[in-house]
Each structure stands twice: as structure tokens, then as C-alpha cells.
Amino acid sequence: MGIKETEQVINEPIAPADLKYIEAKYKLAVKNDILTQDDEFQYACCLVKSPYEDDVKNGMRIFKNLVDNSYAGARECLYYLAMANYKLKEYSKALPLVSLVLEKEPSNSQAQDLKQLIVNKQRRDSLIGAAVLGGAASVGFIGAIAAGALVALSRRK
């Protein structure tokens, strides 16, 4: 899979019916006190694919809990946490998470693609930020020149 495909996978939302089904399964397992870490993982995967920020954050909370409790799929949790942070435009949080995955699995192509996406977005945002600051500085400079010219003209009268 390439970078564009990885971005498409990240941004492709889960079907509402699928999320509803997994959520019902999750709640039933909680109610019957038979919730497994695999149930939590599956539900969290669905939540981070939701188009709703609160769902994504709830999925992240579940993934963090799984990692803290030594879940066997901790690397996958870290990848999904990186993916969720990317989705929320929290690139500075996503990068160290995907880097942890790559420390354990340097040849993980999905993680490599996600890392490249994160780095590209950080670069782009930095350039946009610099352009905005540069534009604001130019406006301020031009405004100062105009104010100076008005003062000079008013003194001539």
C-alpha cells in the first residue's frame, strides 16, 4: 500500500450500521461482564474510523488503556493511536507513536507510509504557518509605511 492509499484508509469512515453493530456487541459484553481485550480492540478500531471527533477520542482512550494493560496487540494499538492523532491533525502526537511501531517493526510498510504522511503534513503546515506570518508581517509593514505617510502629509498642511 502507498501513501495515498494509507491516507484513504485513514479517512474512510466506518459504515454507521457496522459501528452500531460493534457498539451493541461491546455494550452487551460489558453488561454480561464478559468483555475481553479483543472486544475492546475491535470496538476501538471502529471508533477511530468514525467521522465524529468524540468517537475517535473515545477509541483512543480505549487503545491507551489496552496498551497500559499490556494487551498482546499493543503495537497495533500504537498504530491506531498514531492514525487517530493524524486524523485529528495532532501530528506532533502521532509521530512518536508511529515511530515506536517502527522501532519494533522497521519493515512495517503501513507504519512507514503513515510516518511519511505525518511528516508531509507537518512540513506543509509549517510552510502555511510561515506564509501566514510572512503575510501578516507584510501587512503590518505596509500599514506602518501608510501611517508614516499620513503623518508626513498632515504635517505639510
GROMACS .gro file of C-alpha atoms in nm:
model
  157
    1MET     CA    1   0.000   0.000   0.000
    2GLY     CA    2   0.127   0.350  -0.076
    3ILE     CA    3   0.094   0.683   0.098
    4LYS     CA    4  -0.221   0.786  -0.091
    5GLU     CA    5  -0.389   0.455  -0.017
    6THR     CA    6  -0.295   0.480   0.350
    7GLU     CA    7  -0.447   0.827   0.368
    8GLN     CA    8  -0.765   0.697   0.201
    9VAL     CA    9  -0.789   0.414   0.456
   10ILE     CA   10  -0.743   0.660   0.743
   11ASN     CA   11  -1.007   0.898   0.612
   12GLU     CA   12  -1.258   0.635   0.504
   13PRO     CA   13  -1.533   0.637   0.769
   14ILE     CA   14  -1.687   0.324   0.909
   15ALA     CA   15  -2.040   0.249   0.793
   16PRO     CA   16  -2.287   0.362   1.062
   17ALA     CA   17  -2.452   0.018   1.066
   18ASP     CA   18  -2.116  -0.150   1.130
   19LEU     CA   19  -2.035   0.086   1.416
   20LYS     CA   20  -2.379   0.033   1.564
   21TYR     CA   21  -2.339  -0.347   1.547
   22ILE     CA   22  -1.994  -0.347   1.712
   23GLU     CA   23  -2.111  -0.097   1.974
   24ALA     CA   24  -2.410  -0.318   2.063
   25LYS     CA   25  -2.180  -0.621   2.086
   26TYR     CA   26  -1.940  -0.423   2.308
   27LYS     CA   27  -2.216  -0.298   2.540
   28LEU     CA   28  -2.364  -0.647   2.570
   29ALA     CA   29  -2.024  -0.787   2.669
   30VAL     CA   30  -1.986  -0.510   2.929
   31LYS     CA   31  -2.336  -0.573   3.063
   32ASN     CA   32  -2.276  -0.950   3.089
   33ASP     CA   33  -1.929  -0.893   3.239
   34ILE     CA   34  -1.762  -1.092   2.960
   35LEU     CA   35  -1.573  -0.810   2.790
   36THR     CA   36  -1.238  -0.920   2.652
   37GLN     CA   37  -0.945  -0.709   2.541
   38ASP     CA   38  -1.012  -0.827   2.186
   39ASP     CA   39  -1.369  -0.691   2.214
   40GLU     CA   40  -1.226  -0.359   2.333
   41PHE     CA   41  -0.973  -0.355   2.049
   42GLN     CA   42  -1.240  -0.423   1.787
   43TYR     CA   43  -1.466  -0.151   1.926
   44ALA     CA   44  -1.180   0.100   1.946
   45CYS     CA   45  -1.086   0.026   1.583
   46CYS     CA   46  -1.440   0.113   1.481
   47LEU     CA   47  -1.448   0.427   1.693
   48VAL     CA   48  -1.132   0.573   1.540
   49LYS     CA   49  -1.284   0.520   1.195
   50SER     CA   50  -1.591   0.724   1.297
   51PRO     CA   51  -1.637   1.067   1.142
   52TYR     CA   52  -1.714   1.206   1.489
   53GLU     CA   53  -1.428   1.350   1.693
   54ASP     CA   54  -1.575   1.232   2.025
   55ASP     CA   55  -1.588   0.874   1.895
   56VAL     CA   56  -1.228   0.897   1.776
   57LYS     CA   57  -1.118   1.027   2.117
   58ASN     CA   58  -1.311   0.750   2.293
   59GLY     CA   59  -1.138   0.493   2.071
   60MET     CA   60  -0.804   0.649   2.161
   61ARG     CA   61  -0.887   0.622   2.530
   62ILE     CA   62  -0.961   0.251   2.487
   63PHE     CA   63  -0.637   0.193   2.293
   64LYS     CA   64  -0.434   0.373   2.563
   65ASN     CA   65  -0.599   0.156   2.827
   66LEU     CA   66  -0.515  -0.159   2.630
   67VAL     CA   67  -0.150  -0.055   2.596
   68ASP     CA   68  -0.134   0.030   2.968
   69ASN     CA   69  -0.273  -0.315   3.048
   70SER     CA   70  -0.015  -0.498   2.834
   71TYR     CA   71  -0.252  -0.606   2.560
   72ALA     CA   72  -0.091  -0.859   2.326
   73GLY     CA   73  -0.171  -0.635   2.029
   74ALA     CA   74  -0.007  -0.326   2.181
   75ARG     CA   75   0.182  -0.245   1.858
   76GLU     CA   76  -0.144  -0.239   1.666
   77CYS     CA   77  -0.290  -0.013   1.935
   78LEU     CA   78   0.004   0.226   1.893
   79TYR     CA   79  -0.051   0.230   1.518
   80TYR     CA   80  -0.422   0.308   1.561
   81LEU     CA   81  -0.338   0.577   1.817
   82ALA     CA   82  -0.099   0.734   1.565
   83MET     CA   83  -0.366   0.707   1.297
   84ALA     CA   84  -0.629   0.868   1.521
   85ASN     CA   85  -0.395   1.154   1.614
   86TYR     CA   86  -0.322   1.206   1.245
   87LYS     CA   87  -0.693   1.215   1.175
   88LEU     CA   88  -0.736   1.480   1.448
   89LYS     CA   89  -0.443   1.677   1.300
   90GLU     CA   90  -0.235   1.614   1.615
   91TYR     CA   91   0.078   1.539   1.413
   92SER     CA   92   0.323   1.604   1.696
   93LYS     CA   93   0.146   1.331   1.898
   94ALA     CA   94   0.113   1.092   1.605
   95LEU     CA   95   0.479   1.093   1.503
   96PRO     CA   96   0.630   0.944   1.822
   97LEU     CA   97   0.360   0.675   1.828
   98VAL     CA   98   0.424   0.557   1.474
   99SER     CA   99   0.798   0.579   1.544
  100LEU     CA  100   0.751   0.334   1.833
  101VAL     CA  101   0.582   0.092   1.594
  102LEU     CA  102   0.871   0.126   1.351
  103GLU     CA  103   1.125   0.064   1.627
  104LYS     CA  104   0.967  -0.277   1.680
  105GLU     CA  105   0.883  -0.343   1.313
  106PRO     CA  106   1.114  -0.138   1.088
  107SER     CA  107   0.976  -0.302   0.774
  108ASN     CA  108   0.610  -0.231   0.856
  109SER     CA  109   0.504  -0.061   0.533
  110GLN     CA  110   0.177   0.075   0.675
  111ALA     CA  111   0.365   0.244   0.958
  112GLN     CA  112   0.627   0.375   0.713
  113ASP     CA  113   0.351   0.524   0.497
  114LEU     CA  114   0.177   0.676   0.798
  115LYS     CA  115   0.503   0.828   0.920
  116GLN     CA  116   0.561   0.983   0.578
  117LEU     CA  117   0.207   1.123   0.576
  118ILE     CA  118   0.263   1.278   0.920
  119VAL     CA  119   0.598   1.431   0.819
  120ASN     CA  120   0.446   1.567   0.497
  121LYS     CA  121   0.154   1.727   0.686
  122GLN     CA  122   0.391   1.879   0.944
  123ARG     CA  123   0.604   2.028   0.666
  124ARG     CA  124   0.301   2.161   0.481
  125ASP     CA  125   0.154   2.313   0.798
  126SER     CA  126   0.490   2.473   0.879
  127LEU     CA  127   0.506   2.629   0.533
  128ILE     CA  128   0.149   2.754   0.560
  129GLY     CA  129   0.222   2.897   0.905
  130ALA     CA  130   0.532   3.072   0.776
  131ALA     CA  131   0.337   3.214   0.481
  132VAL     CA  132   0.064   3.342   0.712
  133LEU     CA  133   0.318   3.502   0.945
  134GLY     CA  134   0.504   3.649   0.649
  135GLY     CA  135   0.180   3.788   0.510
  136ALA     CA  136   0.086   3.937   0.846
  137ALA     CA  137   0.430   4.094   0.878
  138SER     CA  138   0.397   4.243   0.528
  139VAL     CA  139   0.057   4.388   0.611
  140GLY     CA  140   0.198   4.534   0.931
  141PHE     CA  141   0.495   4.682   0.745
  142ILE     CA  142   0.275   4.831   0.474
  143GLY     CA  143   0.042   4.966   0.743
  144ALA     CA  144   0.336   5.134   0.918
  145ILE     CA  145   0.451   5.293   0.592
  146ALA     CA  146   0.099   5.417   0.520
  147ALA     CA  147   0.066   5.559   0.872
  148GLY     CA  148   0.403   5.731   0.835
  149ALA     CA  149   0.299   5.879   0.503
  150LEU     CA  150  -0.026   6.010   0.653
  151VAL     CA  151   0.163   6.172   0.941
  152ALA     CA  152   0.408   6.331   0.696
  153LEU     CA  153   0.124   6.462   0.478
  154SER     CA  154  -0.062   6.601   0.777
  155ARG     CA  155   0.248   6.794   0.889
  156ARG     CA  156   0.284   6.959   0.547
  157LYS     CA  157  -0.055   7.125   0.575
   0.00000   0.00000   0.00000
